[in-house]
Amino acid sequence: MTQQERRPWIVGVSGASGTPFAASVLRGLLAAGESVDLVVSRASRLTLLDETGIAFRDAHWQEDLRSWLARGADGKPDTFRPDIGGVRHWPAGDLAAGPSSGSYPAKGMLIVPASTACVAGVALGLSKDLLQRAASVTLKERRKLVVAVRETPLSGQTLKQMVALDEAGAVVLPASPAFYAGATHIQDLVDFVAGRVLDAAGVPHQLYRRWEGELGGASRS
């Protein structure tokens, strides 16, 4: 695939707790044959280090990303065998990167997880780093933007900013797992949220059992 033919999903990872959600979304996109442009914020690198022990480094991003995506939500390494060949990484401080321009071809953007600071920055159009700038471009170009908010409780100001994002055309998707799908493992709960993000983006996946209108169906499957 040439660069002219490539139309990636931009995935932004902000500093909220919930790096397993991002890992599951990335694996789901790659499994669906999608190309990915990845932006990992400075704050999210601290969260990733705290939650997984992995230091995400621009100079060694492929090695670090492979280790991250291979890790299960329970912390076990080598749970998955990700193929990251479809990923392109952009440093968060690179405001001259491709996703900073509306002329750069992209299908849309998924922010997983989205901190309240990220929500505020995107809602106000601050563009303080590449993640926020790419989100602003996604909105102005009328492309799909999914914002997976991971925070509780939510302040009144954050709720107003979430309404502003909805009015601007974004899908505001709180990282709220459901239990009707018959989860038996932490990875199931993580994958449910990731699956809902991919649903909002229109990307096919098999990350969770869908509701089929039958009470107790999960317990009998």
CSV table of C-alpha atoms in Angstrom, one decimal:
chain,number,residue,atom,x,y,z
A,1,MET,CA,0.0,0.0,0.0
A,2,THR,CA,1.4,3.4,-1.0
A,3,GLN,CA,1.2,6.4,1.3
A,4,GLN,CA,-1.3,7.9,-1.2
A,5,GLU,CA,-3.6,4.9,-0.7
A,6,ARG,CA,-3.2,4.6,3.0
A,7,ARG,CA,-6.0,6.1,5.1
A,8,PRO,CA,-5.4,5.3,8.8
A,9,TRP,CA,-7.3,5.7,11.9
A,10,ILE,CA,-5.5,8.1,14.2
A,11,VAL,CA,-5.4,6.7,17.8
A,12,GLY,CA,-4.6,9.2,20.5
A,13,VAL,CA,-3.7,7.9,24.0
A,14,SER,CA,-4.0,10.5,26.7
A,15,GLY,CA,-2.9,10.5,30.4
A,16,ALA,CA,-6.0,8.9,32.0
A,17,SER,CA,-5.8,5.5,33.6
A,18,GLY,CA,-6.8,2.8,31.2
A,19,THR,CA,-3.9,1.9,28.9
A,20,PRO,CA,-5.4,-1.6,28.5
A,21,PHE,CA,-8.4,0.0,26.7
A,22,ALA,CA,-6.0,1.6,24.2
A,23,ALA,CA,-4.1,-1.7,23.7
A,24,SER,CA,-7.3,-3.6,23.0
A,25,VAL,CA,-8.5,-0.9,20.5
A,26,LEU,CA,-5.2,-1.0,18.7
A,27,ARG,CA,-5.2,-4.8,18.5
A,28,GLY,CA,-8.8,-4.7,17.2
A,29,LEU,CA,-8.0,-2.2,14.5
A,30,LEU,CA,-4.9,-4.1,13.3
A,31,ALA,CA,-6.9,-7.4,13.4
A,32,ALA,CA,-9.5,-5.7,11.1
A,33,GLY,CA,-6.7,-4.8,8.6
A,34,GLU,CA,-6.9,-1.1,9.4
A,35,SER,CA,-3.9,1.2,9.3
A,36,VAL,CA,-3.1,3.1,12.4
A,37,ASP,CA,-1.3,6.4,13.1
A,38,LEU,CA,-0.5,6.4,16.8
A,39,VAL,CA,0.0,9.5,19.1
A,40,VAL,CA,1.0,8.8,22.7
A,41,SER,CA,0.9,11.9,24.9
A,42,ARG,CA,3.6,12.8,27.4
A,43,ALA,CA,1.2,12.3,30.3
A,44,SER,CA,0.1,8.9,29.0
A,45,ARG,CA,3.7,7.6,29.0
A,46,LEU,CA,3.7,8.1,32.7
A,47,THR,CA,0.4,6.2,33.1
A,48,LEU,CA,1.7,3.4,30.8
A,49,LEU,CA,4.9,3.1,32.9
A,50,ASP,CA,2.8,3.0,36.1
A,51,GLU,CA,0.2,0.5,34.8
A,52,THR,CA,2.5,-1.8,32.8
A,53,GLY,CA,6.2,-1.1,33.6
A,54,ILE,CA,6.7,-0.2,30.0
A,55,ALA,CA,8.6,3.0,29.1
A,56,PHE,CA,7.3,4.2,25.7
A,57,ARG,CA,10.3,5.8,23.9
A,58,ASP,CA,10.1,7.6,20.6
A,59,ALA,CA,13.4,6.1,19.5
A,60,HIS,CA,12.3,2.6,20.3
A,61,TRP,CA,8.6,2.9,19.8
A,62,GLN,CA,8.2,-0.3,17.8
A,63,GLU,CA,9.8,-2.5,20.5
A,64,ASP,CA,7.8,-0.7,23.2
A,65,LEU,CA,4.5,-0.9,21.3
A,66,ARG,CA,5.0,-4.6,20.6
A,67,SER,CA,5.6,-5.3,24.3
A,68,TRP,CA,2.6,-3.2,25.3
A,69,LEU,CA,0.2,-4.8,22.9
A,70,ALA,CA,1.4,-8.3,23.8
A,71,ARG,CA,0.5,-7.7,27.4
A,72,GLY,CA,-2.9,-8.9,28.8
A,73,ALA,CA,-5.1,-6.6,30.9
A,74,ASP,CA,-4.1,-8.8,33.9
A,75,GLY,CA,-0.5,-7.8,33.4
A,76,LYS,CA,0.8,-11.1,31.9
A,77,PRO,CA,3.3,-10.6,29.1
A,78,ASP,CA,3.1,-12.5,25.8
A,79,THR,CA,-0.7,-12.9,26.1
A,80,PHE,CA,-1.1,-11.7,22.5
A,81,ARG,CA,1.0,-11.8,19.4
A,82,PRO,CA,0.4,-8.4,17.7
A,83,ASP,CA,1.5,-7.6,14.2
A,84,ILE,CA,2.3,-3.8,14.3
A,85,GLY,CA,3.2,-3.6,10.6
A,86,GLY,CA,0.2,-1.3,10.0
A,87,VAL,CA,1.2,1.3,12.6
A,88,ARG,CA,2.9,4.6,12.1
A,89,HIS,CA,4.0,6.5,15.2
A,90,TRP,CA,4.1,10.3,15.5
A,91,PRO,CA,5.8,12.0,18.5
A,92,ALA,CA,3.2,14.0,20.6
A,93,GLY,CA,5.3,17.2,20.3
A,94,ASP,CA,5.6,17.1,16.5
A,95,LEU,CA,3.1,19.7,15.4
A,96,ALA,CA,4.3,19.4,11.9
A,97,ALA,CA,3.3,15.8,11.7
A,98,GLY,CA,0.8,14.5,9.1
A,99,PRO,CA,-2.3,14.4,11.3
A,100,SER,CA,-1.9,18.1,12.1
A,101,SER,CA,-3.2,19.0,8.7
A,102,GLY,CA,-6.7,18.5,7.2
A,103,SER,CA,-5.1,17.5,3.9
A,104,TYR,CA,-3.6,14.4,5.5
A,105,PRO,CA,-5.8,11.4,4.6
A,106,ALA,CA,-7.4,9.8,7.6
A,107,LYS,CA,-10.6,7.9,8.3
A,108,GLY,CA,-11.0,9.5,11.7
A,109,MET,CA,-9.6,9.5,15.3
A,110,LEU,CA,-10.1,7.5,18.4
A,111,ILE,CA,-8.9,8.9,21.8
A,112,VAL,CA,-8.6,6.0,24.2
A,113,PRO,CA,-8.5,6.7,27.1
A,114,ALA,CA,-9.4,10.4,27.2
A,115,SER,CA,-8.5,12.3,30.4
A,116,THR,CA,-10.6,15.2,31.5
A,117,ALA,CA,-7.6,17.5,30.6
A,118,CYS,CA,-7.7,16.0,27.1
A,119,VAL,CA,-11.5,16.5,26.9
A,120,ALA,CA,-11.1,20.2,27.9
A,121,GLY,CA,-8.3,20.8,25.4
A,122,VAL,CA,-10.2,19.3,22.5
A,123,ALA,CA,-13.5,21.0,23.4
A,124,LEU,CA,-11.7,24.4,23.7
A,125,GLY,CA,-9.6,23.8,20.6
A,126,LEU,CA,-6.3,24.4,22.4
A,127,SER,CA,-4.2,22.2,20.2
A,128,LYS,CA,-1.4,22.2,22.8
A,129,ASP,CA,0.1,19.0,21.4
A,130,LEU,CA,-0.3,16.7,18.4
A,131,LEU,CA,-3.1,14.7,20.0
A,132,GLN,CA,-5.3,17.8,20.6
A,133,ARG,CA,-4.4,19.2,17.2
A,134,ALA,CA,-5.3,16.0,15.4
A,135,ALA,CA,-8.6,15.9,17.2
A,136,SER,CA,-9.3,19.5,16.2
A,137,VAL,CA,-8.5,18.7,12.6
A,138,THR,CA,-10.8,15.6,12.8
A,139,LEU,CA,-13.7,17.8,13.9
A,140,LYS,CA,-13.2,20.6,11.4
A,141,GLU,CA,-12.9,18.0,8.6
A,142,ARG,CA,-16.1,16.4,9.7
A,143,ARG,CA,-14.5,13.0,10.3
A,144,LYS,CA,-15.4,10.5,12.9
A,145,LEU,CA,-14.0,11.4,16.4
A,146,VAL,CA,-14.6,9.0,19.3
A,147,VAL,CA,-13.6,10.2,22.8
A,148,ALA,CA,-13.5,7.4,25.3
A,149,VAL,CA,-13.6,9.4,28.6
A,150,ARG,CA,-12.1,7.6,31.6
A,151,GLU,CA,-12.8,9.5,34.8
A,152,THR,CA,-15.1,9.4,37.8
A,153,PRO,CA,-16.8,11.4,39.2
A,154,LEU,CA,-17.3,14.0,36.5
A,155,SER,CA,-17.3,17.7,37.4
A,156,GLY,CA,-19.9,20.0,36.0
A,157,GLN,CA,-17.3,21.7,33.9
A,158,THR,CA,-16.2,18.4,32.3
A,159,LEU,CA,-19.9,17.5,31.6
A,160,LYS,CA,-20.3,20.9,29.8
A,161,GLN,CA,-17.2,20.1,27.7
A,162,MET,CA,-18.5,16.7,26.9
A,163,VAL,CA,-21.7,18.3,25.7
A,164,ALA,CA,-19.7,20.7,23.6
A,165,LEU,CA,-17.8,17.7,22.0
A,166,ASP,CA,-21.1,16.0,21.2
A,167,GLU,CA,-22.5,19.2,19.6
A,168,ALA,CA,-19.3,19.5,17.5
A,169,GLY,CA,-20.0,16.0,16.1
A,170,ALA,CA,-17.8,13.8,18.3
A,171,VAL,CA,-19.0,10.5,19.9
A,172,VAL,CA,-18.5,10.8,23.6
A,173,LEU,CA,-18.1,7.2,24.9
A,174,PRO,CA,-17.4,6.7,28.6
A,175,ALA,CA,-15.2,3.7,29.3
A,176,SER,CA,-18.1,1.8,31.1
A,177,PRO,CA,-17.9,-2.0,30.8
A,178,ALA,CA,-21.2,-4.0,30.7
A,179,PHE,CA,-21.7,-7.4,32.4
A,180,TYR,CA,-24.4,-8.9,30.2
A,181,ALA,CA,-21.8,-10.3,27.8
A,182,GLY,CA,-20.8,-12.9,30.3
A,183,ALA,CA,-17.4,-11.5,31.4
A,184,THR,CA,-15.3,-14.0,33.3
A,185,HIS,CA,-11.9,-12.2,33.1
A,186,ILE,CA,-10.7,-8.6,33.4
A,187,GLN,CA,-9.7,-8.8,29.7
A,188,ASP,CA,-13.4,-9.4,28.8
A,189,LEU,CA,-14.4,-6.1,30.5
A,190,VAL,CA,-11.6,-4.2,28.8
A,191,ASP,CA,-12.5,-5.7,25.4
A,192,PHE,CA,-16.1,-4.8,25.8
A,193,VAL,CA,-15.2,-1.1,26.1
A,194,ALA,CA,-12.7,-1.4,23.2
A,195,GLY,CA,-15.4,-3.1,21.1
A,196,ARG,CA,-17.9,-0.3,21.8
A,197,VAL,CA,-15.2,2.2,20.6
A,198,LEU,CA,-14.8,0.2,17.4
A,199,ASP,CA,-18.5,-0.1,17.0
A,200,ALA,CA,-18.7,3.7,17.1
A,201,ALA,CA,-16.0,3.9,14.4
A,202,GLY,CA,-17.8,1.3,12.3
A,203,VAL,CA,-14.9,-1.2,12.4
A,204,PRO,CA,-15.9,-4.9,12.6
A,205,HIS,CA,-14.6,-7.0,15.4
A,206,GLN,CA,-15.3,-9.9,17.7
A,207,LEU,CA,-14.2,-8.5,21.0
A,208,TYR,CA,-17.4,-9.2,22.9
A,209,ARG,CA,-20.7,-11.1,22.9
A,210,ARG,CA,-23.5,-9.0,21.6
A,211,TRP,CA,-26.9,-8.7,23.2
A,212,GLU,CA,-29.4,-10.9,21.4
A,213,GLY,CA,-32.6,-10.2,23.3
A,214,GLU,CA,-32.4,-13.3,25.5
A,215,LEU,CA,-32.2,-12.9,29.3
A,216,GLY,CA,-29.5,-15.1,30.8
A,217,GLY,CA,-28.1,-15.9,27.4
A,218,ALA,CA,-24.5,-15.2,28.4
A,219,SER,CA,-24.7,-17.7,31.3
A,220,ARG,CA,-25.9,-20.5,29.0
A,221,SER,CA,-23.4,-19.9,26.1
